[in-house]
Amino acid sequence: MTDQRTEHRQNSDAGPSRTLISVVGLAAGSLVANIYYAQPLINEIAPELGITGDLAGALVSTTQVGYGIGLFFLVSLADRIENKRLTLTLLTITLFGLLGMAASTSVIPFFICSFLIGVCSTGAQVLIPFIAHRVPIEKRGRVVGNVMAAVLTGIMLSRPIALFVSATFGWRAIFLISACLMAFIGVTLLKVMPQQKPQSSMSYPAILRSMGSLIRETPVLRWRSMYQAIIFCAFNLFWTAIPFALSEQFGLSQEGIGLFALAGAGGALAAPIVGRLSDRGWGLVLSMSAMLGLAVFFALSGYAVAAGGLILLTICAVLIDAAVQGNQIVSQRIIFAIAPEKRGRLNAIYMTSAFIGGAIGSTLGTVTYHAGGWSGTAATGGLLGILGLLLFLIEHRGRLKTKSS
């Protein structure tokens, strides 16, 4: 493992500028948002492109499959290719993919562009270890927290923004707007993002082969990847099923559901706080609290829906998002400290695990709601929180301390 004192000498005491952190946060959040714009617009896009009802769901899954592939095969390239060049390349391809989606008049071009956008939106996961590398370790939690707040905000705002823009200008407008945003971000990063040459000289095939040994030889990576897979499964479970409950139990329109999602984005406010607490050594307590919180907040959400308590349900949504953010920030702070020259691969493994968990959660959300209503979904989410907590206690085997190293 690379000596952390060596890494300290590579970074200035002040770390990256606020401008760079802000631009990286905007870039990461905007890139991830591209994955979700099409989700609430399926009913508008499919008929215009001649897509049948059986294939309409593929509008969403194609982008997500591309994102999953990109997480494993492209994010790991951050250990091999100069990070600024890699990021700008992925941004450029994403921009053209968005323009292609906006201009598509048939199925095949739309699906090709959707796939490319999914693959290249993983540039967000190149930027996170990039910025972490430039921050002294005692400030890393708060900076990663700020960037992750932007990522969660991008995820949460993408669907309601897509709905609002589509209602006014048509579904193609959201992709044109995002393409313009990618162009602005690209020009800005070109000016403010410093070059960062990887420390590894391994070939790309060797990098891919090494990821298996990283999993085998790094227990903390395995545990943290497992926790985030479980927690992100619960996150997607909630946000996949909750629109059904809001529509059927509370009678909300699409606009009302969009406003609920906007309120839920308030969970991103917890990220900077979690980052600071993590820097002060509270990582283990925060992770344990996140998993326990999932169990409690899902149980409360079940009560809220049964009792017709929309305000309580909104609070539960905010706190569930905060729990997801909390564990993510603590986990990335931990894995980024393992070996600076391997951060791209470590993050690729970690985020691929989270993505797989999220994909399972999306399926579980639909299945559990149609099988048992929101009570079934809430029970499943609560069990996921308990599972994460039990695994956490097993890892530490009763030696849990109030502070994390």
Coordinates of C-alpha atoms in Angstrom, one line a residue:
M1 CA 0.0 0.0 0.0
T2 CA 1.3 3.4 -0.9
D3 CA 2.3 5.4 2.2
Q4 CA -0.3 8.0 2.9
R5 CA 2.4 10.5 3.9
T6 CA 3.7 10.3 0.3
E7 CA 0.3 11.1 -0.9
H8 CA 0.2 14.1 1.4
R9 CA 3.3 15.5 -0.2
Q10 CA 1.7 15.2 -3.6
N11 CA -1.2 17.5 -2.7
S12 CA -1.0 21.1 -1.5
D13 CA -2.2 21.7 2.0
A14 CA -5.2 23.7 0.7
G15 CA -6.2 21.0 -1.8
P16 CA -8.2 21.8 -4.9
S17 CA -9.9 25.1 -5.3
R18 CA -13.6 25.6 -4.6
T19 CA -14.1 26.3 -8.3
L20 CA -12.7 23.0 -9.3
I21 CA -14.7 21.1 -6.6
S22 CA -17.9 22.9 -7.7
V23 CA -17.3 22.2 -11.4
V24 CA -16.5 18.5 -10.7
G25 CA -19.7 18.3 -8.6
L26 CA -21.8 19.8 -11.4
A27 CA -20.2 17.5 -14.0
A28 CA -20.7 14.4 -11.9
G29 CA -24.3 15.2 -11.1
S30 CA -25.2 16.2 -14.6
L31 CA -23.5 13.1 -16.1
V32 CA -25.4 10.7 -13.8
A33 CA -28.7 12.5 -14.5
N34 CA -28.4 11.5 -18.1
I35 CA -29.2 7.9 -17.2
Y36 CA -32.6 8.8 -15.8
Y37 CA -34.1 11.4 -18.1
A38 CA -35.9 8.9 -20.3
Q39 CA -37.5 6.9 -17.5
P40 CA -40.6 9.1 -16.9
L41 CA -41.0 9.8 -20.6
I42 CA -41.4 6.3 -21.9
N43 CA -45.1 6.8 -22.7
E44 CA -44.3 9.8 -24.9
I45 CA -41.1 8.5 -26.6
A46 CA -42.3 5.0 -27.4
P47 CA -45.3 5.8 -29.7
E48 CA -43.3 8.5 -31.6
L49 CA -40.5 6.1 -32.4
G50 CA -42.8 3.2 -33.1
I51 CA -41.8 1.1 -30.1
T52 CA -44.3 -1.4 -28.9
G53 CA -45.4 -1.7 -25.3
D54 CA -43.3 -4.9 -24.9
L55 CA -40.1 -3.0 -25.8
A56 CA -40.9 0.3 -24.1
G57 CA -39.1 -0.7 -20.9
A58 CA -35.9 -1.3 -23.0
L59 CA -35.7 2.5 -23.4
V60 CA -34.6 2.6 -19.8
S61 CA -32.7 -0.6 -19.5
T62 CA -30.5 0.0 -22.5
T63 CA -29.0 3.1 -20.8
Q64 CA -28.6 1.3 -17.5
V65 CA -26.9 -1.7 -19.1
G66 CA -24.5 0.7 -20.8
Y67 CA -23.8 2.4 -17.5
G68 CA -23.1 -0.9 -15.8
I69 CA -20.7 -1.9 -18.6
G70 CA -19.0 1.5 -18.4
L71 CA -18.5 1.3 -14.7
F72 CA -16.4 -1.9 -15.0
F73 CA -14.6 -1.4 -18.2
L74 CA -14.1 2.4 -18.4
V75 CA -13.8 3.7 -14.8
S76 CA -10.9 1.3 -14.4
L77 CA -9.1 3.2 -17.2
A78 CA -8.6 6.1 -14.8
D79 CA -5.6 4.0 -13.5
R80 CA -4.1 3.9 -17.1
I81 CA -5.2 7.1 -19.0
E82 CA -4.6 10.7 -18.0
N83 CA -7.8 11.6 -16.1
K84 CA -8.6 15.0 -17.8
R85 CA -8.3 13.5 -21.3
L86 CA -10.4 10.5 -20.3
T87 CA -13.1 12.7 -18.7
L88 CA -13.3 15.1 -21.7
T89 CA -13.5 12.2 -24.1
L90 CA -16.4 10.6 -22.3
L91 CA -18.2 14.0 -22.0
T92 CA -17.9 14.6 -25.7
I93 CA -19.3 11.2 -26.6
T94 CA -22.1 11.7 -24.1
L95 CA -22.9 15.1 -25.8
F96 CA -23.2 13.5 -29.2
G97 CA -25.3 10.7 -27.8
L98 CA -27.7 13.2 -26.3
L99 CA -27.9 15.1 -29.7
G100 CA -28.5 11.7 -31.4
M101 CA -31.4 10.9 -29.0
A102 CA -33.0 14.2 -29.5
A103 CA -32.8 13.8 -33.3
S104 CA -33.9 10.1 -33.4
T105 CA -36.9 9.3 -35.5
S106 CA -36.6 5.5 -35.3
V107 CA -35.8 2.8 -32.8
I108 CA -32.2 1.7 -33.7
P109 CA -30.5 5.1 -33.6
F110 CA -32.3 5.9 -30.3
F111 CA -31.1 2.7 -28.7
I112 CA -27.5 3.1 -29.9
C113 CA -27.4 6.6 -28.5
S114 CA -29.0 5.4 -25.2
F115 CA -26.3 2.8 -24.8
L116 CA -23.5 5.2 -25.6
I117 CA -24.9 7.7 -23.1
G118 CA -25.1 5.0 -20.4
V119 CA -21.5 3.9 -21.1
C120 CA -20.0 7.4 -21.1
S121 CA -21.9 8.9 -18.3
T122 CA -19.6 6.8 -16.1
G123 CA -17.2 9.8 -16.5
A124 CA -18.8 10.9 -13.2
Q125 CA -17.0 8.0 -11.5
V126 CA -13.7 9.0 -13.0
L127 CA -14.1 12.5 -11.5
I128 CA -14.9 11.3 -7.9
P129 CA -11.5 9.5 -7.4
F130 CA -9.8 12.3 -9.3
I131 CA -10.9 14.9 -6.9
A132 CA -10.3 12.6 -3.9
H133 CA -6.7 12.2 -5.0
R134 CA -6.1 15.9 -4.8
V135 CA -7.5 16.4 -1.3
P136 CA -5.5 15.9 1.8
I137 CA -6.9 12.9 3.7
E138 CA -8.1 15.0 6.7
K139 CA -10.4 16.9 4.3
R140 CA -11.3 14.1 1.9
G141 CA -14.6 13.1 3.5
R142 CA -16.1 16.6 3.3
V143 CA -15.0 17.1 -0.4
V144 CA -16.3 13.7 -1.5
G145 CA -19.4 14.5 0.5
N146 CA -20.0 17.7 -1.5
V147 CA -19.5 15.9 -4.8
M148 CA -21.7 13.0 -3.8
A149 CA -24.4 15.5 -2.8
A150 CA -24.3 16.8 -6.4
V151 CA -24.6 13.2 -7.7
L152 CA -27.6 12.4 -5.6
T153 CA -29.2 15.8 -6.5
G154 CA -28.7 14.9 -10.2
I155 CA -30.3 11.5 -9.7
M156 CA -33.3 12.9 -7.8
L157 CA -33.9 16.0 -9.9
S158 CA -33.5 14.2 -13.3
R159 CA -37.0 12.6 -13.4
P160 CA -39.0 15.7 -12.3
I161 CA -37.0 18.0 -14.5
A162 CA -37.6 15.7 -17.5
L163 CA -41.3 15.7 -16.8
F164 CA -41.5 19.5 -16.4
V165 CA -39.4 20.2 -19.6
S166 CA -41.3 17.6 -21.6
A167 CA -44.7 19.0 -20.6
T168 CA -43.7 22.4 -21.9
F169 CA -41.3 21.8 -24.9
G170 CA -41.7 18.1 -25.7
W171 CA -39.6 15.1 -24.8
R172 CA -36.7 15.9 -27.1
A173 CA -36.0 19.2 -25.4
I174 CA -34.5 17.6 -22.2
F175 CA -31.8 15.8 -24.2
L176 CA -31.0 19.0 -26.1
I177 CA -30.7 21.0 -22.9
S178 CA -28.5 18.3 -21.4
A179 CA -26.3 18.3 -24.5
C180 CA -25.8 22.1 -24.0
L181 CA -25.0 21.5 -20.4
M182 CA -22.4 18.9 -21.3
A183 CA -20.8 21.4 -23.7
F184 CA -20.6 24.0 -21.0
I185 CA -19.1 21.6 -18.5
G186 CA -16.6 20.3 -21.0
V187 CA -15.3 23.8 -21.8
T188 CA -15.2 24.7 -18.1
L189 CA -13.3 21.5 -17.2
L190 CA -10.9 22.1 -20.1
K191 CA -10.0 25.4 -18.4
V192 CA -10.0 24.5 -14.7
M193 CA -9.2 20.8 -14.5
P194 CA -5.5 20.0 -14.0
Q195 CA -3.9 17.0 -15.6
Q196 CA -3.6 13.9 -13.5
K197 CA -1.3 11.2 -14.9
P198 CA -2.0 7.7 -13.4
Q199 CA 0.8 6.2 -11.4
S200 CA 0.3 2.7 -12.9
S201 CA 2.0 1.7 -16.2
M202 CA 0.0 -1.5 -16.5
S203 CA -1.6 -2.4 -19.8
Y204 CA -5.4 -2.3 -20.1
P205 CA -5.8 -6.1 -20.2
A206 CA -3.5 -6.3 -17.1
I207 CA -5.6 -3.7 -15.3
L208 CA -8.8 -5.8 -16.0
R209 CA -7.1 -9.0 -14.9
S210 CA -5.9 -7.3 -11.7
M211 CA -9.4 -6.5 -10.6
G212 CA -10.0 -10.1 -9.6
S213 CA -7.0 -10.1 -7.3
L214 CA -8.1 -6.8 -5.8
I215 CA -11.4 -8.3 -4.8
R216 CA -9.6 -11.4 -3.3
E217 CA -6.9 -9.5 -1.5
T218 CA -8.9 -6.5 -0.2
P219 CA -11.4 -7.5 2.4
V220 CA -12.6 -4.0 3.2
L221 CA -13.4 -3.5 -0.5
R222 CA -15.5 -6.6 -0.5
W223 CA -17.4 -5.6 2.6
R224 CA -17.9 -2.0 1.5
S225 CA -19.1 -3.1 -2.0
M226 CA -21.6 -5.5 -0.3
Y227 CA -23.0 -2.8 2.0
Q228 CA -23.5 -0.4 -0.8
A229 CA -25.1 -3.0 -3.1
I230 CA -27.6 -3.7 -0.3
I231 CA -28.3 0.0 0.4
F232 CA -28.5 1.0 -3.2
C233 CA -30.9 -1.9 -3.8
A234 CA -33.1 -0.5 -1.1
F235 CA -32.8 3.0 -2.6
N236 CA -34.0 1.8 -6.0
L237 CA -36.6 -0.3 -4.4
F238 CA -38.1 2.8 -2.8
W239 CA -38.0 5.1 -5.8
T240 CA -39.3 2.4 -8.2
A241 CA -42.3 1.5 -6.2
I242 CA -43.2 4.9 -4.5
P243 CA -44.8 6.4 -7.7
F244 CA -47.4 3.6 -7.6
A245 CA -48.2 4.3 -4.0
L246 CA -48.3 8.0 -4.5
S247 CA -50.7 7.6 -7.5
E248 CA -52.9 4.9 -6.0
Q249 CA -52.9 5.7 -2.3
F250 CA -52.7 9.5 -2.4
G251 CA -54.1 10.3 -5.8
L252 CA -51.1 12.4 -6.9
S253 CA -50.7 13.3 -10.6
Q254 CA -47.3 13.0 -12.5
E255 CA -46.6 16.6 -11.5
G256 CA -47.3 15.8 -7.8
I257 CA -45.0 12.8 -8.0
G258 CA -42.4 15.0 -9.5
L259 CA -42.7 17.5 -6.6
F260 CA -42.4 14.6 -4.1
A261 CA -39.2 13.6 -5.8
L262 CA -37.9 17.1 -5.6
A263 CA -38.6 17.1 -1.8
G264 CA -36.9 13.7 -1.6
A265 CA -33.7 15.3 -3.0
G266 CA -33.4 17.0 0.3
G267 CA -31.4 13.9 1.5
A268 CA -28.5 15.3 -0.5
L269 CA -28.1 18.0 2.2
A270 CA -26.8 15.3 4.6
A271 CA -23.8 14.6 2.4
P272 CA -21.5 17.5 3.4
I273 CA -22.4 16.8 7.1
V274 CA -21.6 13.1 6.8
G275 CA -18.3 14.0 5.0
R276 CA -17.2 16.2 7.9
L277 CA -18.1 13.6 10.5
S278 CA -16.3 11.0 8.6
D279 CA -13.2 13.1 8.6
R280 CA -13.5 13.3 12.4
G281 CA -13.4 9.5 12.7
W282 CA -17.1 8.7 12.9
G283 CA -17.2 6.5 9.8
L284 CA -18.2 3.2 11.5
V285 CA -21.0 4.8 13.5
L286 CA -22.3 6.5 10.4
S287 CA -22.3 3.3 8.4
M288 CA -24.1 1.4 11.1
S289 CA -26.6 4.2 11.6
A290 CA -27.3 4.3 7.8
M291 CA -28.2 0.6 7.8
L292 CA -30.3 0.8 11.0
G293 CA -31.9 3.9 9.6
L294 CA -33.0 2.1 6.4
A295 CA -34.9 -0.5 8.5
V296 CA -36.5 2.2 10.7
F297 CA -37.4 4.6 7.8
F298 CA -38.9 1.9 5.6
A299 CA -41.0 0.7 8.5
L300 CA -42.2 4.3 9.1
S301 CA -43.0 4.6 5.4
G302 CA -45.2 1.6 5.6
Y303 CA -47.1 3.2 8.4
A304 CA -47.3 6.6 6.6
V305 CA -48.9 5.1 3.5
A306 CA -51.4 3.0 5.5
A307 CA -52.3 6.1 7.6
G308 CA -52.4 8.5 4.6
G309 CA -49.5 10.6 6.1
L310 CA -47.9 12.2 3.0
I311 CA -45.7 14.5 5.2
L312 CA -44.3 11.6 7.1
L313 CA -43.7 9.7 3.9
T314 CA -41.8 12.7 2.5
I315 CA -39.6 12.8 5.6
C316 CA -39.0 9.1 5.3
A317 CA -37.9 9.6 1.6
V318 CA -35.4 12.3 2.7
L319 CA -34.0 10.2 5.5
I320 CA -33.7 7.1 3.3
D321 CA -31.7 9.2 0.7
A322 CA -29.6 10.6 3.5
A323 CA -28.8 7.0 4.7
V324 CA -27.7 6.0 1.2
Q325 CA -25.5 9.1 0.9
G326 CA -24.0 8.5 4.4
N327 CA -22.8 5.0 3.7
Q328 CA -21.6 5.9 0.2
I329 CA -19.4 8.8 1.4
V330 CA -17.9 6.8 4.3
S331 CA -17.2 3.8 2.0
Q332 CA -15.6 5.8 -0.7
R333 CA -13.4 7.6 1.8
I334 CA -12.3 4.3 3.1
I335 CA -11.6 2.6 -0.3
F336 CA -9.8 5.7 -1.7
A337 CA -7.3 5.5 1.1
I338 CA -6.3 1.9 0.2
A339 CA -3.9 2.7 -2.7
P340 CA -3.9 5.9 -4.7
E341 CA -2.5 4.1 -7.8
K342 CA -5.5 1.7 -7.8
R343 CA -8.3 4.2 -7.2
G344 CA -9.8 3.8 -10.6
R345 CA -10.1 0.0 -10.3
L346 CA -11.2 0.2 -6.6
N347 CA -14.0 2.6 -7.6
A348 CA -14.9 0.5 -10.6
I349 CA -15.4 -2.6 -8.5
Y350 CA -17.3 -0.7 -5.8
M351 CA -19.6 1.2 -8.1
T352 CA -20.3 -1.9 -10.3
S353 CA -21.4 -3.7 -7.1
A354 CA -23.7 -0.8 -6.2
F355 CA -25.1 -0.8 -9.7
I356 CA -25.9 -4.5 -9.6
G357 CA -27.6 -3.9 -6.3
G358 CA -29.6 -1.0 -7.7
A359 CA -30.7 -3.1 -10.7
I360 CA -32.0 -5.8 -8.4
G361 CA -33.8 -3.1 -6.3
S362 CA -35.6 -1.8 -9.4
T363 CA -36.9 -5.2 -10.2
L364 CA -37.8 -5.9 -6.5
G365 CA -39.7 -2.6 -6.3
T366 CA -42.1 -3.6 -9.1
V367 CA -42.4 -7.2 -7.9
T368 CA -43.0 -6.4 -4.2
Y369 CA -45.5 -3.7 -4.9
H370 CA -47.6 -5.7 -7.2
A371 CA -47.4 -8.7 -4.9
G372 CA -48.1 -7.0 -1.6
G373 CA -48.7 -3.3 -2.1
W374 CA -46.5 -0.7 -0.4
S375 CA -46.5 -2.8 2.9
G376 CA -44.7 -5.5 1.0
T377 CA -42.2 -3.1 -0.5
A378 CA -41.6 -1.4 2.9
A379 CA -41.1 -4.8 4.6
T380 CA -38.5 -5.7 1.9
G381 CA -36.7 -2.5 2.3
G382 CA -36.6 -2.9 6.1
L383 CA -35.2 -6.4 5.7
L384 CA -32.5 -5.1 3.5
G385 CA -31.5 -2.6 6.1
I386 CA -31.4 -5.4 8.8
L387 CA -29.3 -7.6 6.4
G388 CA -26.8 -4.8 6.0
L389 CA -26.6 -4.2 9.7
L390 CA -26.1 -7.9 10.5
L391 CA -23.3 -8.1 7.9
F392 CA -21.7 -5.0 9.4
L393 CA -21.8 -6.6 12.9
I394 CA -20.3 -9.8 11.5
E395 CA -17.5 -7.9 9.9
H396 CA -16.6 -6.2 13.1
R397 CA -17.4 -9.2 15.4
G398 CA -18.3 -7.1 18.4
R399 CA -15.3 -4.9 18.2
L400 CA -17.2 -1.9 16.9
K401 CA -15.7 1.3 18.2
T402 CA -17.2 4.8 18.2
K403 CA -14.4 6.0 15.8
S404 CA -13.2 4.8 12.5
S405 CA -9.6 5.0 11.5

